[in-house]
Amino acid sequence: MLTAISVARDCGMIPPQDTVIIADALSPHDGRAAKITWRYADKPSNISRLEVSRQQVDISLEDVCHVDEPKTREMYHFAMNGKSFAVIAEHFPDMLQKLVLHGTVFARMAPDQKTQLIEALQGVDYFVGMCGDGANDCGALKRAHGGISLSELEASVASPFTSRTPNISCVPSLIREGRAALITSFCVFKFMALYSIIQYISVTLLYSILSNLGDFQFLFIDIAIILVIVFTMSLNPAWKELVSRRPPSGLISGPLLFSVLTQILICLGFQTITFLWVQQHPWYELPSACNLSLYKNISDLNSTEIDEHNIKNYENTSLFYVSSFQYLIIAIVFSKGKPFRQPSYKNWPFVVSAFILYAFLLFILFHPVESIDEFLEIVCVPVEWRLKLFLVIVINAVVSVLVEGGIELQGSKSKCLSWLCCPCKTPQARYMHLAQELSVDPDWPPKPTTTTEAKPHPENGSTYQIMIDS
């Protein structure tokens, strides 16, 4: 036990100034109830060697809140062996959760005891990771939220992750990659939600004039824009450092839903403005509002077939341009980088794809090509209206970026200031609730002169009593 405590101090798991409480539990014998004797381990006298050791295994944590938060420092740690753990789990079940809350050293644990320890930690709402390299770790590796095998033998079969390096340096990398994957899934979900809503808005506005998007317009949007963007926007690598802030744990969260809702309203507003604005121009009633000299063959334009589905009109063309740019704007806005993923400009497939699409859309907007216009079923509009469309697109992009940045900044501030704004709020997690209870318990942590005995007939829900040795 003392060797395990010394290793824990050398690794930095137990700071030199903290107290280690050893729990020695004895099972019932000779008519006596089970009891726990508390012993305080000696603190190390040589601090410099410990500080050098910690510098070699330091894991960088970047504080993204930029606020001086009061931190509750755990001044004591519990240590026990497998025999004591088995007695406590059997005869002191309601004390087990209090012990694992500050438990740091668990030595000589049997395979089933490791699994029980994982379950006890999960019982206080901890997210538990487990590293193991042998067959005796298989049960715990499978039971933990994140099991990492440090070998390619038996343990690798039970654990979902296998490390090529036989040490725990892979844990920060796994957490960084997991957070990046989670944020990527949220980004793709938000983009696909906005894609369907943007297209729904365009179709609904065009239905009001008995029109719709053309077949090749749908095809261009789905294949050339959406398919390429969705594939490339998910290629951002993980952020290089593990930050102290956690990402959202679910899709149903306030900032995420508010972000989607605000972008929907922005896209709806700018499409509606475009739809109504184009109808106010004097050339709106003309069959062809642009200079026909832009096309090489005027006779072909004059002999076009009748548009039975009313696809070729000014509203359709205007909404097609605006909505196509909105897909790209939303993709850039939702491609979150720091603190969980690398910035989007380091994702070169996404940058190249977005640049090509922007260049193509700007080209067909300001330089009409007859073959492309015929393929996409868009009509020629005056240069003045093209400049106005470009202005609408630019303002749309600026508003979307500013609103999304404001939501992200406000969400970050609210998390950082939540402790100051609501210091007395009852926590939802079990371990936080226990920490609040123990902070006001005068008998916790146990004193070195106390012994805890199990009650044969529990009263008031308590299965133990604390006795002070004389």
Tab-separated table of C-alpha atoms in Angstrom:
chain	number	residue	atom	x	y	z
A	1	MET	CA	0.000	0.000	0.000
A	2	LEU	CA	2.770	2.437	0.913
A	3	THR	CA	4.491	1.659	-2.398
A	4	ALA	CA	1.297	2.450	-4.300
A	5	ILE	CA	0.920	5.743	-2.423
A	6	SER	CA	4.541	6.651	-3.176
A	7	VAL	CA	4.008	5.949	-6.890
A	8	ALA	CA	0.836	8.049	-6.855
A	9	ARG	CA	2.770	10.971	-5.344
A	10	ASP	CA	5.586	10.594	-7.863
A	11	CYS	CA	3.080	10.626	-10.727
A	12	GLY	CA	1.407	13.776	-9.444
A	13	MET	CA	-1.909	12.042	-8.705
A	14	ILE	CA	-1.519	13.146	-5.081
A	15	PRO	CA	0.016	16.608	-4.526
A	16	PRO	CA	2.750	16.682	-1.858
A	17	GLN	CA	0.726	18.890	0.492
A	18	ASP	CA	-2.392	16.681	0.427
A	19	THR	CA	-3.266	14.096	3.060
A	20	VAL	CA	-3.645	10.394	2.291
A	21	ILE	CA	-6.124	8.444	4.435
A	22	ILE	CA	-5.655	4.675	4.380
A	23	ALA	CA	-8.813	2.628	4.959
A	24	ASP	CA	-8.073	-0.751	6.587
A	25	ALA	CA	-11.305	-2.754	6.678
A	26	LEU	CA	-11.750	-6.000	8.589
A	27	SER	CA	-14.528	-8.475	7.926
A	28	PRO	CA	-16.759	-9.724	10.784
A	29	HIS	CA	-15.148	-12.358	13.040
A	30	ASP	CA	-15.660	-13.784	16.554
A	31	GLY	CA	-19.050	-12.127	16.829
A	32	ARG	CA	-17.659	-8.659	16.074
A	33	ALA	CA	-19.060	-6.478	13.333
A	34	ALA	CA	-17.028	-5.359	10.340
A	35	LYS	CA	-15.014	-2.225	10.970
A	36	ILE	CA	-12.767	0.256	9.218
A	37	THR	CA	-9.661	1.685	10.827
A	38	TRP	CA	-8.473	4.996	9.419
A	39	ARG	CA	-4.745	5.711	9.207
A	40	TYR	CA	-3.046	8.837	7.879
A	41	ALA	CA	0.006	8.244	5.692
A	42	ASP	CA	3.121	10.322	6.275
A	43	LYS	CA	3.724	13.238	3.936
A	44	PRO	CA	6.966	13.206	1.906
A	45	SER	CA	9.855	15.336	3.130
A	46	ASN	CA	11.643	15.678	-0.230
A	47	ILE	CA	9.498	17.888	-2.490
A	48	SER	CA	11.998	18.808	-5.219
A	49	ARG	CA	12.200	15.271	-6.603
A	50	LEU	CA	8.413	15.126	-6.877
A	51	GLU	CA	8.241	18.430	-8.731
A	52	VAL	CA	10.809	17.268	-11.291
A	53	SER	CA	8.869	14.055	-11.822
A	54	ARG	CA	5.618	15.947	-12.411
A	55	GLN	CA	7.215	18.173	-15.006
A	56	GLN	CA	8.016	15.120	-17.115
A	57	VAL	CA	4.401	13.904	-17.241
A	58	ASP	CA	2.634	17.262	-17.336
A	59	ILE	CA	-0.461	17.410	-19.551
A	60	SER	CA	-1.232	20.850	-20.946
A	61	LEU	CA	-4.706	22.131	-20.158
A	62	GLU	CA	-5.636	25.400	-21.833
A	63	ASP	CA	-8.106	27.549	-19.911
A	64	VAL	CA	-10.593	28.957	-22.406
A	65	CYS	CA	-12.761	30.889	-19.964
A	66	HIS	CA	-10.166	33.586	-19.184
A	67	VAL	CA	-11.842	34.099	-15.816
A	68	ASP	CA	-10.293	33.541	-12.391
A	69	GLU	CA	-12.581	30.823	-11.094
A	70	PRO	CA	-12.464	29.689	-7.485
A	71	LYS	CA	-11.229	26.109	-7.494
A	72	THR	CA	-12.086	23.643	-4.734
A	73	ARG	CA	-8.891	21.782	-3.940
A	74	GLU	CA	-9.174	18.214	-2.663
A	75	MET	CA	-6.972	18.222	0.417
A	76	TYR	CA	-7.352	14.515	1.194
A	77	HIS	CA	-7.271	11.234	-0.724
A	78	PHE	CA	-8.410	7.748	0.224
A	79	ALA	CA	-6.290	4.657	-0.351
A	80	MET	CA	-7.282	1.019	0.132
A	81	ASN	CA	-6.427	-2.469	-1.068
A	82	GLY	CA	-8.650	-5.067	-2.644
A	83	LYS	CA	-9.447	-6.835	0.637
A	84	SER	CA	-10.623	-3.614	2.293
A	85	PHE	CA	-12.604	-2.650	-0.802
A	86	ALA	CA	-14.501	-5.966	-0.711
A	87	VAL	CA	-15.402	-5.508	2.972
A	88	ILE	CA	-16.542	-1.920	2.444
A	89	ALA	CA	-18.627	-2.829	-0.600
A	90	GLU	CA	-20.383	-5.604	1.357
A	91	HIS	CA	-20.835	-4.084	4.823
A	92	PHE	CA	-20.615	-0.307	4.187
A	93	PRO	CA	-22.520	0.202	0.911
A	94	ASP	CA	-23.608	3.770	1.674
A	95	MET	CA	-20.039	4.790	2.539
A	96	LEU	CA	-18.594	3.387	-0.683
A	97	GLN	CA	-19.765	6.318	-2.802
A	98	LYS	CA	-18.219	8.795	-0.350
A	99	LEU	CA	-14.907	6.960	-0.533
A	100	VAL	CA	-14.743	6.745	-4.332
A	101	LEU	CA	-15.496	10.480	-4.524
A	102	HIS	CA	-11.986	11.121	-3.168
A	103	GLY	CA	-10.502	7.683	-3.789
A	104	THR	CA	-7.128	7.828	-5.535
A	105	VAL	CA	-5.213	4.632	-4.724
A	106	PHE	CA	-6.763	1.166	-5.091
A	107	ALA	CA	-4.063	-1.500	-4.763
A	108	ARG	CA	-4.089	-5.285	-5.268
A	109	MET	CA	-7.583	-5.384	-6.746
A	110	ALA	CA	-9.033	-8.622	-8.081
A	111	PRO	CA	-10.584	-8.618	-11.581
A	112	ASP	CA	-14.174	-8.546	-10.267
A	113	GLN	CA	-13.245	-5.829	-7.772
A	114	LYS	CA	-11.976	-3.651	-10.612
A	115	THR	CA	-15.355	-4.012	-12.286
A	116	GLN	CA	-17.126	-3.169	-9.020
A	117	LEU	CA	-14.950	-0.069	-8.658
A	118	ILE	CA	-15.893	1.086	-12.163
A	119	GLU	CA	-19.570	0.583	-11.329
A	120	ALA	CA	-19.193	2.483	-8.050
A	121	LEU	CA	-17.604	5.430	-9.865
A	122	GLN	CA	-20.371	5.368	-12.440
A	123	GLY	CA	-22.878	5.278	-9.577
A	124	VAL	CA	-21.873	8.848	-8.623
A	125	ASP	CA	-22.309	9.986	-12.258
A	126	TYR	CA	-18.619	9.981	-13.120
A	127	PHE	CA	-17.559	9.310	-16.708
A	128	VAL	CA	-15.004	6.581	-16.156
A	129	GLY	CA	-11.997	5.695	-18.279
A	130	MET	CA	-9.973	2.543	-17.745
A	131	CYS	CA	-6.515	1.535	-18.951
A	132	GLY	CA	-5.359	-2.072	-18.722
A	133	ASP	CA	-2.889	-4.448	-20.298
A	134	GLY	CA	-3.891	-7.922	-19.118
A	135	ALA	CA	-6.691	-10.465	-19.118
A	136	ASN	CA	-7.625	-9.514	-15.532
A	137	ASP	CA	-8.627	-6.054	-16.796
A	138	CYS	CA	-11.113	-7.238	-19.431
A	139	GLY	CA	-14.211	-6.883	-17.257
A	140	ALA	CA	-13.364	-3.347	-16.157
A	141	LEU	CA	-12.339	-2.319	-19.675
A	142	LYS	CA	-15.677	-3.461	-21.022
A	143	ARG	CA	-17.671	-1.840	-18.220
A	144	ALA	CA	-15.974	1.578	-18.361
A	145	HIS	CA	-17.242	4.383	-20.579
A	146	GLY	CA	-13.875	4.484	-22.327
A	147	GLY	CA	-11.702	1.389	-22.092
A	148	ILE	CA	-8.157	1.571	-23.474
A	149	SER	CA	-6.025	-1.537	-23.886
A	150	LEU	CA	-2.298	-0.897	-23.514
A	151	SER	CA	-1.417	-4.164	-25.223
A	152	GLU	CA	-2.555	-6.082	-28.279
A	153	LEU	CA	-3.234	-9.313	-26.367
A	154	GLU	CA	-6.351	-10.350	-24.431
A	155	ALA	CA	-7.275	-6.882	-23.195
A	156	SER	CA	-7.538	-5.522	-26.721
A	157	VAL	CA	-10.456	-7.878	-27.419
A	158	ALA	CA	-12.604	-6.441	-24.600
A	159	SER	CA	-11.692	-2.760	-24.883
A	160	PRO	CA	-13.065	-0.481	-27.608
A	161	PHE	CA	-9.673	1.263	-27.986
A	162	THR	CA	-6.149	-0.117	-28.234
A	163	SER	CA	-3.019	2.000	-27.765
A	164	ARG	CA	0.206	1.254	-29.613
A	165	THR	CA	2.208	2.867	-26.811
A	166	PRO	CA	2.225	0.900	-23.512
A	167	ASN	CA	1.512	3.919	-21.284
A	168	ILE	CA	-1.342	6.284	-20.461
A	169	SER	CA	-0.095	9.141	-22.642
A	170	CYS	CA	-2.787	8.108	-25.135
A	171	VAL	CA	-5.609	9.214	-22.819
A	172	PRO	CA	-5.435	12.967	-23.603
A	173	SER	CA	-5.242	12.149	-27.323
A	174	LEU	CA	-8.319	9.940	-27.073
A	175	ILE	CA	-10.262	12.645	-25.241
A	176	ARG	CA	-9.244	15.283	-27.804
A	177	GLU	CA	-10.251	13.072	-30.720
A	178	GLY	CA	-13.527	12.140	-29.045
A	179	ARG	CA	-14.429	15.760	-28.427
A	180	ALA	CA	-13.523	16.691	-31.995
A	181	ALA	CA	-15.693	13.859	-33.333
A	182	LEU	CA	-18.602	14.981	-31.149
A	183	ILE	CA	-18.347	18.602	-32.279
A	184	THR	CA	-18.046	17.454	-35.901
A	185	SER	CA	-21.256	15.442	-35.616
A	186	PHE	CA	-23.030	18.492	-34.180
A	187	CYS	CA	-21.723	20.701	-37.003
A	188	VAL	CA	-22.880	18.264	-39.684
A	189	PHE	CA	-26.263	17.871	-37.986
A	190	LYS	CA	-26.791	21.643	-37.834
A	191	PHE	CA	-25.695	22.071	-41.458
A	192	MET	CA	-28.033	19.348	-42.722
A	193	ALA	CA	-30.896	20.798	-40.685
A	194	LEU	CA	-30.301	24.251	-42.177
A	195	TYR	CA	-29.897	22.801	-45.674
A	196	SER	CA	-33.364	21.269	-45.577
A	197	ILE	CA	-34.907	24.398	-44.040
A	198	ILE	CA	-33.259	26.744	-46.579
A	199	GLN	CA	-34.493	24.631	-49.464
A	200	TYR	CA	-37.939	24.403	-47.871
A	201	ILE	CA	-38.101	28.205	-47.604
A	202	SER	CA	-37.142	28.617	-51.264
A	203	VAL	CA	-39.704	26.097	-52.458
A	204	THR	CA	-42.445	27.557	-50.252
A	205	LEU	CA	-41.881	31.081	-51.571
A	206	LEU	CA	-41.900	29.850	-55.157
A	207	TYR	CA	-45.071	27.819	-54.558
A	208	SER	CA	-46.828	31.080	-53.751
A	209	ILE	CA	-46.432	32.093	-57.423
A	210	LEU	CA	-47.057	28.564	-58.748
A	211	SER	CA	-43.362	27.992	-59.417
A	212	ASN	CA	-40.614	25.730	-58.099
A	213	LEU	CA	-36.903	25.031	-58.350
A	214	GLY	CA	-35.904	23.230	-61.517
A	215	ASP	CA	-34.737	19.611	-61.577
A	216	PHE	CA	-31.172	20.536	-62.427
A	217	GLN	CA	-31.198	23.237	-59.778
A	218	PHE	CA	-32.059	20.585	-57.193
A	219	LEU	CA	-29.360	18.374	-58.662
A	220	PHE	CA	-26.736	21.108	-58.542
A	221	ILE	CA	-27.571	21.995	-54.928
A	222	ASP	CA	-27.624	18.390	-53.679
A	223	ILE	CA	-24.556	17.039	-55.476
A	224	ALA	CA	-22.277	19.972	-56.232
A	225	ILE	CA	-22.829	21.858	-52.960
A	226	ILE	CA	-24.276	19.713	-50.175
A	227	LEU	CA	-22.521	16.418	-50.874
A	228	VAL	CA	-19.107	18.030	-51.284
A	229	ILE	CA	-19.456	20.366	-48.304
A	230	VAL	CA	-20.769	17.698	-45.910
A	231	PHE	CA	-17.894	15.379	-46.753
A	232	THR	CA	-15.142	17.983	-46.478
A	233	MET	CA	-16.384	19.980	-43.454
A	234	SER	CA	-16.025	16.885	-41.259
A	235	LEU	CA	-12.279	16.533	-41.927
A	236	ASN	CA	-11.072	19.088	-39.362
A	237	PRO	CA	-8.480	17.440	-37.086
A	238	ALA	CA	-8.670	17.678	-33.310
A	239	TRP	CA	-7.305	20.678	-31.427
A	240	LYS	CA	-3.672	20.285	-30.428
A	241	GLU	CA	-4.270	20.778	-26.682
A	242	LEU	CA	-6.770	19.360	-24.213
A	243	VAL	CA	-8.798	22.243	-22.809
A	244	SER	CA	-10.592	22.330	-19.474
A	245	ARG	CA	-13.966	23.122	-21.057
A	246	ARG	CA	-16.305	20.316	-22.033
A	247	PRO	CA	-18.321	20.275	-25.275
A	248	PRO	CA	-22.128	19.968	-25.251
A	249	SER	CA	-23.167	16.445	-24.337
A	250	GLY	CA	-26.345	16.271	-26.436
A	251	LEU	CA	-28.186	17.689	-29.399
A	252	ILE	CA	-30.990	19.016	-27.211
A	253	SER	CA	-29.110	21.923	-25.670
A	254	GLY	CA	-29.950	25.608	-25.461
A	255	PRO	CA	-26.993	27.107	-27.392
A	256	LEU	CA	-27.230	24.528	-30.184
A	257	LEU	CA	-30.961	24.902	-30.725
A	258	PHE	CA	-30.766	28.691	-30.424
A	259	SER	CA	-27.972	28.733	-33.020
A	260	VAL	CA	-30.052	26.713	-35.478
A	261	LEU	CA	-33.163	28.827	-34.846
A	262	THR	CA	-31.394	32.156	-35.366
A	263	GLN	CA	-29.794	31.002	-38.618
A	264	ILE	CA	-33.188	29.807	-39.845
A	265	LEU	CA	-34.670	33.234	-39.159
A	266	ILE	CA	-31.750	34.967	-40.886
A	267	CYS	CA	-32.064	32.822	-44.017
A	268	LEU	CA	-35.843	33.260	-44.028
A	269	GLY	CA	-35.511	37.015	-43.734
A	270	PHE	CA	-33.017	37.470	-46.546
A	271	GLN	CA	-34.846	35.111	-48.908
A	272	THR	CA	-38.120	36.914	-48.227
A	273	ILE	CA	-36.483	40.299	-48.843
A	274	THR	CA	-35.062	39.030	-52.144
A	275	PHE	CA	-38.412	37.522	-53.194
A	276	LEU	CA	-40.349	40.733	-52.523
A	277	TRP	CA	-37.646	43.129	-53.709
A	278	VAL	CA	-37.343	41.625	-57.186
A	279	GLN	CA	-41.048	42.231	-57.801
A	280	GLN	CA	-40.693	45.980	-57.177
A	281	HIS	CA	-38.436	46.717	-60.152
A	282	PRO	CA	-39.851	48.248	-63.372
A	283	TRP	CA	-38.356	45.514	-65.556
A	284	TYR	CA	-40.195	42.796	-63.621
A	285	GLU	CA	-43.084	42.665	-66.129
A	286	LEU	CA	-40.783	42.443	-69.164
A	287	PRO	CA	-40.227	39.004	-70.747
A	288	SER	CA	-36.462	39.595	-70.914
A	289	ALA	CA	-34.931	42.198	-68.630
A	290	CYS	CA	-31.250	41.953	-69.559
A	291	ASN	CA	-29.219	42.946	-72.579
A	292	LEU	CA	-29.645	40.272	-75.206
A	293	SER	CA	-26.249	41.085	-76.676
A	294	LEU	CA	-24.731	39.104	-73.855
A	295	TYR	CA	-25.713	35.993	-75.730
A	296	LYS	CA	-24.173	34.988	-79.017
A	297	ASN	CA	-27.296	33.685	-80.680
A	298	ILE	CA	-30.309	35.959	-80.131
A	299	SER	CA	-32.591	33.969	-82.409
A	300	ASP	CA	-32.298	30.927	-80.183
A	301	LEU	CA	-33.494	32.959	-77.216
A	302	ASN	CA	-36.484	34.291	-79.089
A	303	SER	CA	-37.535	30.782	-80.094
A	304	THR	CA	-37.358	29.146	-76.673
A	305	GLU	CA	-39.983	26.613	-75.727
A	306	ILE	CA	-42.892	27.529	-73.509
A	307	ASP	CA	-42.129	27.032	-69.795
A	308	GLU	CA	-45.068	24.878	-68.684
A	309	HIS	CA	-43.889	24.555	-65.045
A	310	ASN	CA	-43.080	28.263	-64.675
A	311	ILE	CA	-39.473	27.562	-63.675
A	312	LYS	CA	-37.790	30.359	-65.603
A	313	ASN	CA	-38.784	33.521	-63.773
A	314	TYR	CA	-37.062	36.282	-61.861
A	315	GLU	CA	-38.082	34.999	-58.421
A	316	ASN	CA	-36.672	31.554	-59.151
A	317	THR	CA	-33.372	32.921	-60.433
A	318	SER	CA	-32.964	35.341	-57.522
A	319	LEU	CA	-33.763	32.758	-54.845
A	320	PHE	CA	-31.500	30.200	-56.502
A	321	TYR	CA	-28.539	32.566	-56.290
A	322	VAL	CA	-29.233	33.639	-52.709
A	323	SER	CA	-29.962	30.142	-51.384
A	324	SER	CA	-26.882	28.661	-53.064
A	325	PHE	CA	-24.697	31.184	-51.269
A	326	GLN	CA	-26.586	30.575	-48.020
A	327	TYR	CA	-25.568	26.902	-48.041
A	328	LEU	CA	-21.913	27.910	-48.215
A	329	ILE	CA	-22.336	30.643	-45.593
A	330	ILE	CA	-23.942	28.213	-43.152
A	331	ALA	CA	-21.207	25.643	-43.790
A	332	ILE	CA	-18.498	28.151	-42.870
A	333	VAL	CA	-20.419	29.493	-39.874
A	334	PHE	CA	-21.032	26.019	-38.431
A	335	SER	CA	-17.478	24.751	-39.059
A	336	LYS	CA	-16.338	25.354	-35.497
A	337	GLY	CA	-12.633	25.271	-34.742
A	338	LYS	CA	-11.016	26.144	-31.433
A	339	PRO	CA	-11.169	24.889	-28.691
A	340	PHE	CA	-12.092	21.359	-29.823
A	341	ARG	CA	-11.106	21.250	-33.515
A	342	GLN	CA	-8.447	22.792	-35.688
A	343	PRO	CA	-9.506	25.952	-37.576
A	344	SER	CA	-11.314	25.461	-40.864
A	345	TYR	CA	-8.507	27.063	-42.862
A	346	LYS	CA	-6.311	24.082	-41.939
A	347	ASN	CA	-8.857	21.743	-43.523
A	348	TRP	CA	-7.624	22.218	-47.074
A	349	PRO	CA	-10.237	19.976	-48.807
A	350	PHE	CA	-12.989	22.106	-47.284
A	351	VAL	CA	-11.221	25.367	-48.166
A	352	VAL	CA	-10.611	24.295	-51.767
A	353	SER	CA	-14.178	23.042	-52.206
A	354	ALA	CA	-15.717	26.200	-50.739
A	355	PHE	CA	-13.441	28.419	-52.826
A	356	ILE	CA	-14.322	26.611	-56.075
A	357	LEU	CA	-18.051	26.784	-55.333
A	358	TYR	CA	-17.856	30.467	-54.404
A	359	ALA	CA	-15.901	31.210	-57.576
A	360	PHE	CA	-18.353	29.307	-59.761
A	361	LEU	CA	-21.423	30.977	-58.247
A	362	LEU	CA	-19.881	34.431	-58.549
A	363	PHE	CA	-18.916	33.665	-62.141
A	364	ILE	CA	-22.429	32.674	-63.233
A	365	LEU	CA	-23.834	35.610	-61.223
A	366	PHE	CA	-21.764	38.337	-62.910
A	367	HIS	CA	-20.921	36.664	-66.224
A	368	PRO	CA	-23.970	34.841	-67.657
A	369	VAL	CA	-23.181	31.884	-69.906
A	370	GLU	CA	-25.989	30.733	-72.142
A	371	SER	CA	-25.289	27.007	-71.795
A	372	ILE	CA	-25.067	27.175	-67.993
A	373	ASP	CA	-28.205	29.303	-67.744
A	374	GLU	CA	-30.103	26.874	-69.942
A	375	PHE	CA	-28.873	23.895	-67.909
A	376	LEU	CA	-29.799	25.449	-64.552
A	377	GLU	CA	-33.015	26.990	-65.973
A	378	ILE	CA	-32.226	30.499	-64.797
A	379	VAL	CA	-33.102	33.701	-66.635
A	380	CYS	CA	-30.965	36.702	-67.407
A	381	VAL	CA	-31.410	39.674	-65.071
A	382	PRO	CA	-29.957	43.206	-65.281
A	383	VAL	CA	-26.486	43.909	-63.937
A	384	GLU	CA	-27.987	46.325	-61.441
A	385	TRP	CA	-30.029	43.518	-59.866
A	386	ARG	CA	-27.004	41.218	-59.825
A	387	LEU	CA	-25.101	43.805	-57.784
A	388	LYS	CA	-28.052	44.095	-55.419
A	389	LEU	CA	-28.116	40.311	-55.032
A	390	PHE	CA	-24.420	40.351	-54.231
A	391	LEU	CA	-25.061	43.027	-51.591
A	392	VAL	CA	-27.819	40.897	-50.042
A	393	ILE	CA	-25.477	37.896	-49.957
A	394	VAL	CA	-22.660	39.875	-48.304
A	395	ILE	CA	-24.976	41.304	-45.631
A	396	ASN	CA	-26.409	37.842	-45.045
A	397	ALA	CA	-22.909	36.438	-44.497
A	398	VAL	CA	-21.924	39.226	-42.092
A	399	VAL	CA	-25.107	38.873	-40.027
A	400	SER	CA	-24.785	35.076	-39.840
A	401	VAL	CA	-21.148	35.226	-38.712
A	402	LEU	CA	-21.795	37.933	-36.106
A	403	VAL	CA	-24.866	36.227	-34.654
A	404	GLU	CA	-23.172	32.823	-34.428
A	405	GLY	CA	-20.090	34.397	-32.859
A	406	GLY	CA	-22.250	36.203	-30.330
A	407	ILE	CA	-24.074	33.007	-29.388
A	408	GLU	CA	-20.801	31.147	-28.921
A	409	LEU	CA	-19.305	33.975	-26.850
A	410	GLN	CA	-22.401	34.310	-24.691
A	411	GLY	CA	-22.542	30.548	-24.124
A	412	SER	CA	-18.894	30.502	-23.077
A	413	LYS	CA	-19.384	33.413	-20.660
A	414	SER	CA	-22.505	31.935	-19.124
A	415	LYS	CA	-20.669	28.708	-18.375
A	416	CYS	CA	-17.726	30.517	-16.860
A	417	LEU	CA	-19.962	32.723	-14.695
A	418	SER	CA	-22.480	30.038	-13.730
A	419	TRP	CA	-20.736	29.356	-10.425
A	420	LEU	CA	-20.815	33.067	-9.479
A	421	CYS	CA	-24.395	33.661	-10.623
A	422	CYS	CA	-25.926	30.588	-8.979
A	423	PRO	CA	-23.582	29.494	-6.152
A	424	CYS	CA	-26.368	27.797	-4.186
A	425	LYS	CA	-27.932	25.919	-7.073
A	426	THR	CA	-28.456	22.234	-6.352
A	427	PRO	CA	-26.289	20.219	-8.753
A	428	GLN	CA	-27.783	17.477	-10.860
A	429	ALA	CA	-24.796	15.138	-10.909
A	430	ARG	CA	-24.572	12.746	-7.975
A	431	TYR	CA	-20.890	13.434	-7.277
A	432	MET	CA	-21.512	17.176	-7.039
A	433	HIS	CA	-24.413	16.604	-4.646
A	434	LEU	CA	-22.220	14.356	-2.491
A	435	ALA	CA	-19.413	16.921	-2.501
A	436	GLN	CA	-21.797	19.572	-1.185
A	437	GLU	CA	-23.031	17.252	1.560
A	438	LEU	CA	-19.532	16.247	2.661
A	439	SER	CA	-18.318	19.852	2.678
A	440	VAL	CA	-20.689	20.624	5.581
A	441	ASP	CA	-20.299	17.270	7.386
A	442	PRO	CA	-18.193	17.842	10.538
A	443	ASP	CA	-17.347	14.120	10.817
A	444	TRP	CA	-15.867	13.920	7.307
A	445	PRO	CA	-13.166	13.053	6.476
A	446	PRO	CA	-12.674	10.531	9.315
A	447	LYS	CA	-10.108	11.449	11.915
A	448	PRO	CA	-7.039	9.254	12.405
A	449	THR	CA	-8.255	8.271	15.890
A	450	THR	CA	-11.629	6.922	14.743
A	451	THR	CA	-12.960	3.519	13.858
A	452	THR	CA	-16.076	2.931	11.805
A	453	GLU	CA	-18.129	-0.155	12.644
A	454	ALA	CA	-20.998	-1.674	10.700
A	455	LYS	CA	-24.374	-1.832	12.397
A	456	PRO	CA	-25.969	-5.274	12.450
A	457	HIS	CA	-29.429	-3.611	12.367
A	458	PRO	CA	-29.237	-0.294	10.495
A	459	GLU	CA	-31.271	2.575	11.907
A	460	ASN	CA	-32.333	5.697	10.041
A	461	GLY	CA	-30.881	4.235	6.853
A	462	SER	CA	-27.281	4.307	8.114
A	463	THR	CA	-25.251	1.100	8.039
A	464	TYR	CA	-22.296	2.304	10.123
A	465	GLN	CA	-21.383	4.333	13.165
A	466	ILE	CA	-18.193	6.230	13.959
A	467	MET	CA	-16.456	5.574	17.262
A	468	ILE	CA	-13.523	7.540	18.692
A	469	ASP	CA	-10.812	5.400	20.230
A	470	SER	CA	-9.744	6.392	23.703
